[in-house]
Coordinates of C-alpha atoms in Angstrom, one line a residue:
M1 CA 114.1 186.8 255.6
R2 CA 113.0 184.3 258.2
V3 CA 111.2 185.3 261.4
H4 CA 111.1 183.3 264.6
L5 CA 108.5 184.2 267.1
T6 CA 106.3 182.7 269.8
V7 CA 102.6 183.0 269.0
N8 CA 100.0 182.0 271.6
G9 CA 102.6 180.0 273.4
E10 CA 103.9 178.1 270.4
R11 CA 107.4 178.8 268.8
L12 CA 106.8 179.4 265.1
R13 CA 108.8 180.3 262.0
A14 CA 107.7 182.4 259.0
D15 CA 109.8 182.0 255.9
D16 CA 110.3 184.3 252.9
V17 CA 109.2 187.4 254.8
W18 CA 109.9 190.6 252.9
E19 CA 111.3 193.6 254.7
G20 CA 108.1 195.7 254.5
E21 CA 105.8 192.9 255.6
S22 CA 103.6 193.6 258.6
L23 CA 103.2 191.4 261.6
L24 CA 99.5 191.3 260.7
F25 CA 100.2 189.9 257.3
V26 CA 102.5 187.3 258.8
L27 CA 99.9 186.2 261.4
R28 CA 97.0 186.0 258.9
E29 CA 98.7 184.8 255.7
R30 CA 101.8 183.0 256.7
L31 CA 100.8 181.5 260.0
G32 CA 97.1 180.9 259.3
L33 CA 95.7 183.0 262.3
P34 CA 92.9 185.0 260.7
G35 CA 91.5 186.4 264.0
S36 CA 93.1 189.7 263.8
K37 CA 91.5 191.7 261.0
N38 CA 93.0 193.8 258.3
A39 CA 90.7 196.8 258.0
C40 CA 92.6 200.1 257.7
E41 CA 96.3 199.2 257.5
Q42 CA 97.1 202.5 259.2
G43 CA 96.6 201.8 262.9
E44 CA 93.4 203.8 263.1
C45 CA 90.7 201.2 263.6
G46 CA 92.2 198.7 266.2
S47 CA 90.9 195.6 264.4
C48 CA 94.3 194.1 264.3
T49 CA 95.2 194.6 267.9
V50 CA 97.4 191.8 269.4
Y51 CA 99.7 191.6 272.4
L52 CA 103.4 192.0 271.6
D53 CA 105.5 191.0 274.7
G54 CA 102.3 191.7 276.8
V55 CA 101.6 195.2 275.3
P56 CA 98.6 195.8 272.9
V57 CA 99.8 197.0 269.5
C58 CA 98.3 197.4 266.1
A59 CA 99.8 194.5 264.2
C60 CA 99.4 196.4 260.9
L61 CA 102.0 198.9 262.2
V62 CA 104.6 196.5 263.4
A63 CA 107.1 195.3 260.9
A64 CA 107.3 191.5 260.9
G65 CA 111.1 191.7 261.6
Q66 CA 110.3 193.6 264.8
A67 CA 108.7 190.5 266.1
Q68 CA 111.8 188.4 265.8
D69 CA 112.2 186.3 269.0
R70 CA 109.3 188.1 270.6
E71 CA 106.0 186.9 272.1
V72 CA 102.7 187.5 270.3
R73 CA 99.3 186.7 271.7
T74 CA 96.3 187.0 269.3
V75 CA 92.6 186.9 270.0
E76 CA 92.8 183.2 269.3
G77 CA 95.3 182.9 272.1
L78 CA 93.0 184.3 274.8
A79 CA 90.9 181.1 274.8
R80 CA 92.2 178.1 276.7
G81 CA 91.6 175.3 274.2
A82 CA 87.8 175.1 273.5
E83 CA 87.1 177.3 276.5
L84 CA 86.6 181.0 275.7
D85 CA 88.1 183.7 277.8
P86 CA 85.5 185.5 279.9
V87 CA 85.9 188.6 277.7
Q88 CA 85.1 186.5 274.6
E89 CA 82.1 184.9 276.3
A90 CA 80.8 188.3 277.4
F91 CA 81.0 189.7 273.9
V92 CA 78.9 186.8 272.7
E93 CA 76.4 186.9 275.5
A94 CA 75.9 190.6 275.3
G95 CA 75.4 190.6 271.6
A96 CA 78.4 192.8 271.0
V97 CA 79.4 190.9 267.9
Q98 CA 77.9 191.9 264.6
C99 CA 79.9 191.9 261.5
G100 CA 82.9 190.8 263.4
F101 CA 85.6 193.0 261.9
C102 CA 86.2 195.1 265.0
T103 CA 85.5 192.4 267.5
P104 CA 89.1 190.9 267.7
G105 CA 90.7 194.2 268.5
L106 CA 87.9 195.2 270.9
V107 CA 88.2 191.8 272.8
V108 CA 92.0 192.3 273.1
A109 CA 91.6 195.9 274.3
A110 CA 89.0 194.9 276.8
H111 CA 91.1 191.9 278.0
D112 CA 94.1 194.3 278.5
L113 CA 91.9 196.8 280.4
L114 CA 90.4 194.1 282.7
T115 CA 93.9 192.8 283.4
R116 CA 95.0 196.2 284.6
V117 CA 91.7 197.5 286.0
P118 CA 89.5 194.6 287.3
E119 CA 86.5 197.0 288.0
P120 CA 86.7 199.8 285.4
S121 CA 84.4 202.7 285.4
D122 CA 82.5 203.6 282.2
P123 CA 84.9 206.4 281.4
E124 CA 87.8 203.9 281.9
I125 CA 86.1 201.5 279.5
R126 CA 85.6 204.2 276.9
E127 CA 89.2 205.4 277.1
A128 CA 90.6 201.8 276.8
L129 CA 88.4 201.1 273.7
A130 CA 88.9 204.6 272.2
G131 CA 91.4 203.2 269.6
N132 CA 88.9 200.7 268.2
L133 CA 86.3 201.7 265.6
C134 CA 83.0 199.9 265.2
R135 CA 80.6 200.7 262.3
C136 CA 77.8 198.3 263.3
T137 CA 76.9 198.3 267.1
G138 CA 76.7 201.8 268.3
Y139 CA 79.1 200.7 271.1
E140 CA 76.5 200.2 273.9
K141 CA 76.5 196.4 273.5
I142 CA 80.3 196.6 273.6
L143 CA 80.2 198.5 276.8
D144 CA 77.7 196.0 278.1
A145 CA 80.1 193.2 277.2
V146 CA 83.1 194.8 279.1
R147 CA 80.9 195.3 282.1
L148 CA 79.7 191.7 282.0
A149 CA 83.3 190.4 281.6
A150 CA 84.4 192.4 284.6
R151 CA 81.5 190.8 286.7
K152 CA 82.4 187.3 285.4
A153 CA 86.1 187.8 286.4
R154 CA 85.0 188.8 290.0
R155 CA 83.2 185.5 290.5

């Protein structure tokens, strides 16, 4: 099957997609966007989180055909050209990036939170990131990054 979708503002086409193929596989393997990570393939870790029509979803759980004629925004699409999004900048500055597997999903989840709640409390941050697992950082630097991104956005 052929799937047409808009990814990060660009209308794209994926050919020879089989019925059981995930949106994550299409993004990474067919469209060359490796930002979203394939960690659990069960929607448990959040590493593959992308926006689908403005709503964060685990791309591993979305069948590629479900993305037909829809809009996808990946972690790569948060940046404006060479300029990183404030959330991406904050993750780097706060040292919240270690192995990098969880980072794309955490960045998208944090971006979504800050879009909805510009000045989140710590409990709100924890709730928003609850669907994302990290095995390296212990989460404190990730929380620091979200707090820093919120401060940057207020400037």
